[in-house]
Amino acid sequence: MTDEAGLRARKKAKTRRALVEGAMRLFAEKGFEQTTLAEIAASAEVSTRTFFSYFASKEEVVFFDADERLGRTLSMVGHRQEGESVAQLLLRVVEAGATWEDEFASRLAAERFRLVMTVPALQARALHLLFDSQRRVAEALCAAYPDELDPVSAAAAVGAMVGAAKLAAVMSLAKGEPYAEAWTAVRRAAQVVAGGLDALGRPARATA
């Protein structure tokens, strides 16, 4: 990457971050529905037209890191380590997810949780992202273990792991626990699920 290209990339990243920060601040102050796209753009000192160069909607701003996180997950699943079991791989994905949370995302986590729990449009968006990401990860997992998993078992593995992790995080955050504690809950839930996933790929026992 040339110096000029690097400068453009840094400028775009700075603008994107400013839009997210401004939007989340306005959502907290005014409410999600009451905040306009023009106000979000103005908070980052850009035009509404420029806003649409970064995000398609207010809902997309709230889930600003969803595509990147999914891309990293799919990459990990697609490049599983030699001899790694399904349970080990999914545990490694969960653990890696904690390291993907930078200071910026962590700082906004509590407000994002509040918004998703109280705004119907965001709940619908969150469900869409959840179902789509689980489907894509399950497809990738099935492809990574062609001799061990069929589509149903891959879907069950991903659904169990993601469902347990998400619910553990929700319960922790709903109690007002710090974000770090929520990740501790996620890891515990993932370990519980992993114990059951160890049976995947093993021949079923014959019954008398």
PDB file of N, CA and C in Angstrom, residues 29-116:
ATOM      1  N   GLU A  29     -28.587  10.080  23.964  1.00  0.00           N
ATOM      2  CA  GLU A  29     -29.128  11.369  24.399  1.00  0.00           C
ATOM      3  C   GLU A  29     -30.572  11.589  23.955  1.00  0.00           C
ATOM      4  N   LYS A  30     -30.883  11.221  22.696  1.00  0.00           N
ATOM      5  CA  LYS A  30     -32.178  11.557  22.113  1.00  0.00           C
ATOM      6  C   LYS A  30     -33.100  10.365  21.912  1.00  0.00           C
ATOM      7  N   GLY A  31     -32.507   9.183  21.821  1.00  0.00           N
ATOM      8  CA  GLY A  31     -33.274   8.000  21.471  1.00  0.00           C
ATOM      9  C   GLY A  31     -32.990   7.600  20.032  1.00  0.00           C
ATOM     10  N   PHE A  32     -33.104   6.321  19.753  1.00  0.00           N
ATOM     11  CA  PHE A  32     -32.768   5.818  18.420  1.00  0.00           C
ATOM     12  C   PHE A  32     -33.708   6.379  17.356  1.00  0.00           C
ATOM     13  N   GLU A  33     -35.021   6.253  17.580  1.00  0.00           N
ATOM     14  CA  GLU A  33     -35.987   6.709  16.577  1.00  0.00           C
ATOM     15  C   GLU A  33     -35.927   8.206  16.354  1.00  0.00           C
ATOM     16  N   GLN A  34     -35.618   8.965  17.411  1.00  0.00           N
ATOM     17  CA  GLN A  34     -35.632  10.423  17.309  1.00  0.00           C
ATOM     18  C   GLN A  34     -34.384  10.993  16.632  1.00  0.00           C
ATOM     19  N   THR A  35     -33.337  10.216  16.522  1.00  0.00           N
ATOM     20  CA  THR A  35     -32.096  10.688  15.914  1.00  0.00           C
ATOM     21  C   THR A  35     -32.178  10.556  14.397  1.00  0.00           C
ATOM     22  N   THR A  36     -31.822  11.628  13.680  1.00  0.00           N
ATOM     23  CA  THR A  36     -31.880  11.609  12.219  1.00  0.00           C
ATOM     24  C   THR A  36     -30.503  11.307  11.622  1.00  0.00           C
ATOM     25  N   LEU A  37     -30.529  10.856  10.385  1.00  0.00           N
ATOM     26  CA  LEU A  37     -29.269  10.602   9.688  1.00  0.00           C
ATOM     27  C   LEU A  37     -28.476  11.888   9.520  1.00  0.00           C
ATOM     28  N   ALA A  38     -29.184  13.002   9.297  1.00  0.00           N
ATOM     29  CA  ALA A  38     -28.507  14.284   9.140  1.00  0.00           C
ATOM     30  C   ALA A  38     -27.757  14.665  10.413  1.00  0.00           C
ATOM     31  N   GLU A  39     -28.359  14.376  11.560  1.00  0.00           N
ATOM     32  CA  GLU A  39     -27.706  14.682  12.831  1.00  0.00           C
ATOM     33  C   GLU A  39     -26.460  13.817  13.036  1.00  0.00           C
ATOM     34  N   ILE A  40     -26.552  12.550  12.648  1.00  0.00           N
ATOM     35  CA  ILE A  40     -25.394  11.660  12.773  1.00  0.00           C
ATOM     36  C   ILE A  40     -24.266  12.157  11.879  1.00  0.00           C
ATOM     37  N   ALA A  41     -24.600  12.502  10.652  1.00  0.00           N
ATOM     38  CA  ALA A  41     -23.590  12.999   9.722  1.00  0.00           C
ATOM     39  C   ALA A  41     -22.950  14.279  10.244  1.00  0.00           C
ATOM     40  N   ALA A  42     -23.778  15.172  10.765  1.00  0.00           N
ATOM     41  CA  ALA A  42     -23.257  16.435  11.290  1.00  0.00           C
ATOM     42  C   ALA A  42     -22.327  16.211  12.472  1.00  0.00           C
ATOM     43  N   SER A  43     -22.607  15.204  13.271  1.00  0.00           N
ATOM     44  CA  SER A  43     -21.757  14.934  14.440  1.00  0.00           C
ATOM     45  C   SER A  43     -20.346  14.547  14.022  1.00  0.00           C
ATOM     46  N   ALA A  44     -20.209  14.000  12.822  1.00  0.00           N
ATOM     47  CA  ALA A  44     -18.896  13.614  12.305  1.00  0.00           C
ATOM     48  C   ALA A  44     -18.370  14.635  11.300  1.00  0.00           C
ATOM     49  N   GLU A  45     -19.108  15.743  11.141  1.00  0.00           N
ATOM     50  CA  GLU A  45     -18.722  16.831  10.238  1.00  0.00           C
ATOM     51  C   GLU A  45     -18.621  16.358   8.794  1.00  0.00           C
ATOM     52  N   VAL A  46     -19.602  15.539   8.387  1.00  0.00           N
ATOM     53  CA  VAL A  46     -19.688  15.110   6.997  1.00  0.00           C
ATOM     54  C   VAL A  46     -21.131  15.306   6.531  1.00  0.00           C
ATOM     55  N   SER A  47     -21.369  15.127   5.244  1.00  0.00           N
ATOM     56  CA  SER A  47     -22.705  15.274   4.693  1.00  0.00           C
ATOM     57  C   SER A  47     -23.489  13.976   4.848  1.00  0.00           C
ATOM     58  N   THR A  48     -24.820  14.090   4.703  1.00  0.00           N
ATOM     59  CA  THR A  48     -25.651  12.885   4.738  1.00  0.00           C
ATOM     60  C   THR A  48     -25.286  11.949   3.602  1.00  0.00           C
ATOM     61  N   ARG A  49     -24.941  12.502   2.466  1.00  0.00           N
ATOM     62  CA  ARG A  49     -24.504  11.681   1.331  1.00  0.00           C
ATOM     63  C   ARG A  49     -23.259  10.873   1.691  1.00  0.00           C
ATOM     64  N   THR A  50     -22.339  11.509   2.411  1.00  0.00           N
ATOM     65  CA  THR A  50     -21.131  10.799   2.831  1.00  0.00           C
ATOM     66  C   THR A  50     -21.476   9.684   3.821  1.00  0.00           C
ATOM     67  N   PHE A  51     -22.464   9.927   4.682  1.00  0.00           N
ATOM     68  CA  PHE A  51     -22.902   8.882   5.618  1.00  0.00           C
ATOM     69  C   PHE A  51     -23.211   7.599   4.865  1.00  0.00           C
ATOM     70  N   PHE A  52     -23.932   7.725   3.732  1.00  0.00           N
ATOM     71  CA  PHE A  52     -24.338   6.538   2.985  1.00  0.00           C
ATOM     72  C   PHE A  52     -23.169   5.862   2.268  1.00  0.00           C
ATOM     73  N   SER A  53     -22.020   6.494   2.270  1.00  0.00           N
ATOM     74  CA  SER A  53     -20.823   5.842   1.736  1.00  0.00           C
ATOM     75  C   SER A  53     -20.264   4.836   2.738  1.00  0.00           C
ATOM     76  N   TYR A  54     -20.703   4.959   3.984  1.00  0.00           N
ATOM     77  CA  TYR A  54     -20.202   4.098   5.055  1.00  0.00           C
ATOM     78  C   TYR A  54     -21.261   3.143   5.586  1.00  0.00           C
ATOM     79  N   PHE A  55     -22.503   3.616   5.705  1.00  0.00           N
ATOM     80  CA  PHE A  55     -23.573   2.805   6.274  1.00  0.00           C
ATOM     81  C   PHE A  55     -24.847   2.983   5.459  1.00  0.00           C
ATOM     82  N   ALA A  56     -25.638   1.908   5.393  1.00  0.00           N
ATOM     83  CA  ALA A  56     -26.891   1.967   4.646  1.00  0.00           C
ATOM     84  C   ALA A  56     -28.051   2.479   5.489  1.00  0.00           C
ATOM     85  N   SER A  57     -27.904   2.444   6.824  1.00  0.00           N
ATOM     86  CA  SER A  57     -29.002   2.822   7.699  1.00  0.00           C
ATOM     87  C   SER A  57     -28.498   3.063   9.115  1.00  0.00           C
ATOM     88  N   LYS A  58     -29.376   3.582   9.966  1.00  0.00           N
ATOM     89  CA  LYS A  58     -29.031   3.740  11.381  1.00  0.00           C
ATOM     90  C   LYS A  58     -28.804   2.388  12.037  1.00  0.00           C
ATOM     91  N   GLU A  59     -29.607   1.396  11.645  1.00  0.00           N
ATOM     92  CA  GLU A  59     -29.453   0.063  12.229  1.00  0.00           C
ATOM     93  C   GLU A  59     -28.061  -0.494  11.961  1.00  0.00           C
ATOM     94  N   GLU A  60     -27.546  -0.253  10.770  1.00  0.00           N
ATOM     95  CA  GLU A  60     -26.230  -0.777  10.416  1.00  0.00           C
ATOM     96  C   GLU A  60     -25.126  -0.140  11.256  1.00  0.00           C
ATOM     97  N   VAL A  61     -25.324   1.104  11.658  1.00  0.00           N
ATOM     98  CA  VAL A  61     -24.323   1.777  12.493  1.00  0.00           C
ATOM     99  C   VAL A  61     -24.156   1.040  13.820  1.00  0.00           C
ATOM    100  N   VAL A  62     -25.262   0.623  14.405  1.00  0.00           N
ATOM    101  CA  VAL A  62     -25.219  -0.040  15.705  1.00  0.00           C
ATOM    102  C   VAL A  62     -24.410  -1.336  15.624  1.00  0.00           C
ATOM    103  N   PHE A  63     -24.520  -2.030  14.498  1.00  0.00           N
ATOM    104  CA  PHE A  63     -23.792  -3.294  14.313  1.00  0.00           C
ATOM    105  C   PHE A  63     -22.587  -3.080  13.396  1.00  0.00           C
ATOM    106  N   PHE A  64     -21.859  -2.026  13.661  1.00  0.00           N
ATOM    107  CA  PHE A  64     -20.772  -1.580  12.793  1.00  0.00           C
ATOM    108  C   PHE A  64     -19.668  -2.599  12.596  1.00  0.00           C
ATOM    109  N   ASP A  65     -19.485  -3.516  13.538  1.00  0.00           N
ATOM    110  CA  ASP A  65     -18.388  -4.476  13.452  1.00  0.00           C
ATOM    111  C   ASP A  65     -18.840  -5.885  13.089  1.00  0.00           C
ATOM    112  N   ALA A  66     -20.108  -6.050  12.731  1.00  0.00           N
ATOM    113  CA  ALA A  66     -20.657  -7.392  12.482  1.00  0.00           C
ATOM    114  C   ALA A  66     -19.985  -8.080  11.303  1.00  0.00           C
ATOM    115  N   ASP A  67     -19.815  -7.372  10.198  1.00  0.00           N
ATOM    116  CA  ASP A  67     -19.229  -7.993   9.009  1.00  0.00           C
ATOM    117  C   ASP A  67     -17.784  -8.411   9.255  1.00  0.00           C
ATOM    118  N   GLU A  68     -17.032  -7.568   9.939  1.00  0.00           N
ATOM    119  CA  GLU A  68     -15.630  -7.892  10.205  1.00  0.00           C
ATOM    120  C   GLU A  68     -15.519  -9.120  11.101  1.00  0.00           C
ATOM    121  N   ARG A  69     -16.339  -9.180  12.137  1.00  0.00           N
ATOM    122  CA  ARG A  69     -16.283 -10.318  13.052  1.00  0.00           C
ATOM    123  C   ARG A  69     -16.677 -11.615  12.341  1.00  0.00           C
ATOM    124  N   LEU A  70     -17.697 -11.545  11.506  1.00  0.00           N
ATOM    125  CA  LEU A  70     -18.112 -12.736  10.770  1.00  0.00           C
ATOM    126  C   LEU A  70     -17.008 -13.178   9.816  1.00  0.00           C
ATOM    127  N   GLY A  71     -16.385 -12.226   9.149  1.00  0.00           N
ATOM    128  CA  GLY A  71     -15.303 -12.565   8.237  1.00  0.00           C
ATOM    129  C   GLY A  71     -14.154 -13.260   8.940  1.00  0.00           C
ATOM    130  N   ARG A  72     -13.803 -12.798  10.120  1.00  0.00           N
ATOM    131  CA  ARG A  72     -12.729 -13.427  10.888  1.00  0.00           C
ATOM    132  C   ARG A  72     -13.120 -14.839  11.317  1.00  0.00           C
ATOM    133  N   THR A  73     -14.371 -14.999  11.722  1.00  0.00           N
ATOM    134  CA  THR A  73     -14.840 -16.318  12.139  1.00  0.00           C
ATOM    135  C   THR A  73     -14.789 -17.308  10.977  1.00  0.00           C
ATOM    136  N   LEU A  74     -15.288 -16.899   9.823  1.00  0.00           N
ATOM    137  CA  LEU A  74     -15.293 -17.782   8.662  1.00  0.00           C
ATOM    138  C   LEU A  74     -13.869 -18.148   8.248  1.00  0.00           C
ATOM    139  N   SER A  75     -12.955 -17.208   8.369  1.00  0.00           N
ATOM    140  CA  SER A  75     -11.560 -17.482   8.037  1.00  0.00           C
ATOM    141  C   SER A  75     -10.967 -18.533   8.978  1.00  0.00           C
ATOM    142  N   MET A  76     -11.260 -18.407  10.276  1.00  0.00           N
ATOM    143  CA  MET A  76     -10.753 -19.379  11.249  1.00  0.00           C
ATOM    144  C   MET A  76     -11.312 -20.769  10.986  1.00  0.00           C
ATOM    145  N   VAL A  77     -12.608 -20.836  10.702  1.00  0.00           N
ATOM    146  CA  VAL A  77     -13.230 -22.139  10.444  1.00  0.00           C
ATOM    147  C   VAL A  77     -12.668 -22.744   9.159  1.00  0.00           C
ATOM    148  N   GLY A  78     -12.474 -21.919   8.152  1.00  0.00           N
ATOM    149  CA  GLY A  78     -11.972 -22.406   6.881  1.00  0.00           C
ATOM    150  C   GLY A  78     -10.512 -22.822   6.911  1.00  0.00           C
ATOM    151  N   HIS A  79      -9.785 -22.403   7.948  1.00  0.00           N
ATOM    152  CA  HIS A  79      -8.365 -22.748   8.075  1.00  0.00           C
ATOM    153  C   HIS A  79      -8.130 -23.452   9.419  1.00  0.00           C
ATOM    154  N   ARG A  80      -8.956 -24.444   9.693  1.00  0.00           N
ATOM    155  CA  ARG A  80      -8.834 -25.151  10.977  1.00  0.00           C
ATOM    156  C   ARG A  80      -7.469 -25.818  11.074  1.00  0.00           C
ATOM    157  N   GLN A  81      -7.017 -25.981  12.290  1.00  0.00           N
ATOM    158  CA  GLN A  81      -5.713 -26.586  12.524  1.00  0.00           C
ATOM    159  C   GLN A  81      -5.792 -28.106  12.350  1.00  0.00           C
ATOM    160  N   GLU A  82      -4.680 -28.694  11.935  1.00  0.00           N
ATOM    161  CA  GLU A  82      -4.643 -30.132  11.715  1.00  0.00           C
ATOM    162  C   GLU A  82      -4.939 -30.882  13.014  1.00  0.00           C
ATOM    163  N   GLY A  83      -5.847 -31.822  12.939  1.00  0.00           N
ATOM    164  CA  GLY A  83      -6.198 -32.633  14.101  1.00  0.00           C
ATOM    165  C   GLY A  83      -7.132 -31.950  15.078  1.00  0.00           C
ATOM    166  N   GLU A  84      -7.582 -30.750  14.772  1.00  0.00           N
ATOM    167  CA  GLU A  84      -8.451 -29.990  15.672  1.00  0.00           C
ATOM    168  C   GLU A  84      -9.883 -30.507  15.578  1.00  0.00           C
ATOM    169  N   SER A  85     -10.466 -30.825  16.725  1.00  0.00           N
ATOM    170  CA  SER A  85     -11.849 -31.303  16.733  1.00  0.00           C
ATOM    171  C   SER A  85     -12.810 -30.137  16.541  1.00  0.00           C
ATOM    172  N   VAL A  86     -14.066 -30.487  16.272  1.00  0.00           N
ATOM    173  CA  VAL A  86     -15.099 -29.457  16.123  1.00  0.00           C
ATOM    174  C   VAL A  86     -15.192 -28.613  17.387  1.00  0.00           C
ATOM    175  N   ALA A  87     -15.231 -29.274  18.535  1.00  0.00           N
ATOM    176  CA  ALA A  87     -15.338 -28.552  19.809  1.00  0.00           C
ATOM    177  C   ALA A  87     -14.139 -27.643  20.034  1.00  0.00           C
ATOM    178  N   GLN A  88     -12.950 -28.131  19.733  1.00  0.00           N
ATOM    179  CA  GLN A  88     -11.744 -27.326  19.920  1.00  0.00           C
ATOM    180  C   GLN A  88     -11.742 -26.105  19.014  1.00  0.00           C
ATOM    181  N   LEU A  89     -12.164 -26.301  17.783  1.00  0.00           N
ATOM    182  CA  LEU A  89     -12.209 -25.178  16.847  1.00  0.00           C
ATOM    183  C   LEU A  89     -13.201 -24.116  17.302  1.00  0.00           C
ATOM    184  N   LEU A  90     -14.403 -24.534  17.685  1.00  0.00           N
ATOM    185  CA  LEU A  90     -15.411 -23.556  18.095  1.00  0.00           C
ATOM    186  C   LEU A  90     -15.003 -22.853  19.386  1.00  0.00           C
ATOM    187  N   LEU A  91     -14.346 -23.563  20.291  1.00  0.00           N
ATOM    188  CA  LEU A  91     -13.831 -22.909  21.500  1.00  0.00           C
ATOM    189  C   LEU A  91     -12.766 -21.873  21.145  1.00  0.00           C
ATOM    190  N   ARG A  92     -11.940 -22.194  20.176  1.00  0.00           N
ATOM    191  CA  ARG A  92     -10.893 -21.256  19.761  1.00  0.00           C
ATOM    192  C   ARG A  92     -11.515 -20.017  19.112  1.00  0.00           C
ATOM    193  N   VAL A  93     -12.586 -20.217  18.372  1.00  0.00           N
ATOM    194  CA  VAL A  93     -13.287 -19.081  17.767  1.00  0.00           C
ATOM    195  C   VAL A  93     -13.869 -18.170  18.845  1.00  0.00           C
ATOM    196  N   VAL A  94     -14.499 -18.773  19.859  1.00  0.00           N
ATOM    197  CA  VAL A  94     -15.069 -17.983  20.952  1.00  0.00           C
ATOM    198  C   VAL A  94     -13.978 -17.207  21.674  1.00  0.00           C
ATOM    199  N   GLU A  95     -12.871 -17.870  21.968  1.00  0.00           N
ATOM    200  CA  GLU A  95     -11.773 -17.216  22.670  1.00  0.00           C
ATOM    201  C   GLU A  95     -11.191 -16.076  21.830  1.00  0.00           C
ATOM    202  N   ALA A  96     -11.062 -16.303  20.537  1.00  0.00           N
ATOM    203  CA  ALA A  96     -10.534 -15.261  19.663  1.00  0.00           C
ATOM    204  C   ALA A  96     -11.471 -14.056  19.624  1.00  0.00           C
ATOM    205  N   GLY A  97     -12.775 -14.324  19.724  1.00  0.00           N
ATOM    206  CA  GLY A  97     -13.740 -13.234  19.691  1.00  0.00           C
ATOM    207  C   GLY A  97     -13.499 -12.203  20.774  1.00  0.00           C
ATOM    208  N   ALA A  98     -13.016 -12.655  21.917  1.00  0.00           N
ATOM    209  CA  ALA A  98     -12.730 -11.721  23.009  1.00  0.00           C
ATOM    210  C   ALA A  98     -11.583 -10.802  22.655  1.00  0.00           C
ATOM    211  N   THR A  99     -10.616 -11.306  21.896  1.00  0.00           N
ATOM    212  CA  THR A  99      -9.461 -10.482  21.528  1.00  0.00           C
ATOM    213  C   THR A  99      -9.803  -9.507  20.420  1.00  0.00           C
ATOM    214  N   TRP A 100     -10.891  -9.759  19.676  1.00  0.00           N
ATOM    215  CA  TRP A 100     -11.294  -8.844  18.607  1.00  0.00           C
ATOM    216  C   TRP A 100     -11.969  -7.597  19.158  1.00  0.00           C
ATOM    217  N   GLU A 101     -12.351  -7.611  20.416  1.00  0.00           N
ATOM    218  CA  GLU A 101     -13.005  -6.457  21.027  1.00  0.00           C
ATOM    219  C   GLU A 101     -11.952  -5.421  21.431  1.00  0.00           C
ATOM    220  N   ASP A 102     -11.784  -4.391  20.632  1.00  0.00           N
ATOM    221  CA  ASP A 102     -10.839  -3.347  21.013  1.00  0.00           C
ATOM    222  C   ASP A 102     -11.498  -2.397  22.009  1.00  0.00           C
ATOM    223  N   GLU A 103     -10.745  -1.422  22.471  1.00  0.00           N
ATOM    224  CA  GLU A 103     -11.249  -0.479  23.478  1.00  0.00           C
ATOM    225  C   GLU A 103     -12.473   0.260  22.963  1.00  0.00           C
ATOM    226  N   PHE A 104     -12.464   0.570  21.682  1.00  0.00           N
ATOM    227  CA  PHE A 104     -13.568   1.317  21.076  1.00  0.00           C
ATOM    228  C   PHE A 104     -14.872   0.524  21.151  1.00  0.00           C
ATOM    229  N   ALA A 105     -14.831  -0.734  20.684  1.00  0.00           N
ATOM    230  CA  ALA A 105     -16.039  -1.562  20.699  1.00  0.00           C
ATOM    231  C   ALA A 105     -16.490  -1.869  22.122  1.00  0.00           C
ATOM    232  N   SER A 106     -15.545  -2.125  23.009  1.00  0.00           N
ATOM    233  CA  SER A 106     -15.885  -2.442  24.396  1.00  0.00           C
ATOM    234  C   SER A 106     -16.577  -1.265  25.074  1.00  0.00           C
ATOM    235  N   ARG A 107     -16.109  -0.065  24.761  1.00  0.00           N
ATOM    236  CA  ARG A 107     -16.682   1.135  25.380  1.00  0.00           C
ATOM    237  C   ARG A 107     -18.134   1.343  24.957  1.00  0.00           C
ATOM    238  N   LEU A 108     -18.468   0.892  23.750  1.00  0.00           N
ATOM    239  CA  LEU A 108     -19.823   1.088  23.240  1.00  0.00           C
ATOM    240  C   LEU A 108     -20.745  -0.094  23.521  1.00  0.00           C
ATOM    241  N   ALA A 109     -20.195  -1.156  24.096  1.00  0.00           N
ATOM    242  CA  ALA A 109     -20.948  -2.401  24.258  1.00  0.00           C
ATOM    243  C   ALA A 109     -22.197  -2.233  25.113  1.00  0.00           C
ATOM    244  N   ALA A 110     -22.079  -1.532  26.223  1.00  0.00           N
ATOM    245  CA  ALA A 110     -23.225  -1.388  27.130  1.00  0.00           C
ATOM    246  C   ALA A 110     -24.363  -0.632  26.455  1.00  0.00           C
ATOM    247  N   GLU A 111     -24.033   0.442  25.732  1.00  0.00           N
ATOM    248  CA  GLU A 111     -25.072   1.216  25.051  1.00  0.00           C
ATOM    249  C   GLU A 111     -25.691   0.399  23.924  1.00  0.00           C
ATOM    250  N   ARG A 112     -24.884  -0.372  23.199  1.00  0.00           N
ATOM    251  CA  ARG A 112     -25.433  -1.210  22.137  1.00  0.00           C
ATOM    252  C   ARG A 112     -26.385  -2.253  22.730  1.00  0.00           C
ATOM    253  N   PHE A 113     -26.002  -2.850  23.848  1.00  0.00           N
ATOM    254  CA  PHE A 113     -26.873  -3.830  24.494  1.00  0.00           C
ATOM    255  C   PHE A 113     -28.203  -3.185  24.882  1.00  0.00           C
ATOM    256  N   ARG A 114     -28.142  -1.991  25.479  1.00  0.00           N
ATOM    257  CA  ARG A 114     -29.368  -1.297  25.880  1.00  0.00           C
ATOM    258  C   ARG A 114     -30.255  -1.027  24.676  1.00  0.00           C
ATOM    259  N   LEU A 115     -29.655  -0.589  23.583  1.00  0.00           N
ATOM    260  CA  LEU A 115     -30.430  -0.283  22.381  1.00  0.00           C
ATOM    261  C   LEU A 115     -31.095  -1.533  21.817  1.00  0.00           C
ATOM    262  N   VAL A 116     -30.348  -2.614  21.711  1.00  0.00           N
ATOM    263  CA  VAL A 116     -30.900  -3.839  21.139  1.00  0.00           C
ATOM    264  C   VAL A 116     -32.028  -4.385  22.003  1.00  0.00           C
TER     265      VAL A 116
END
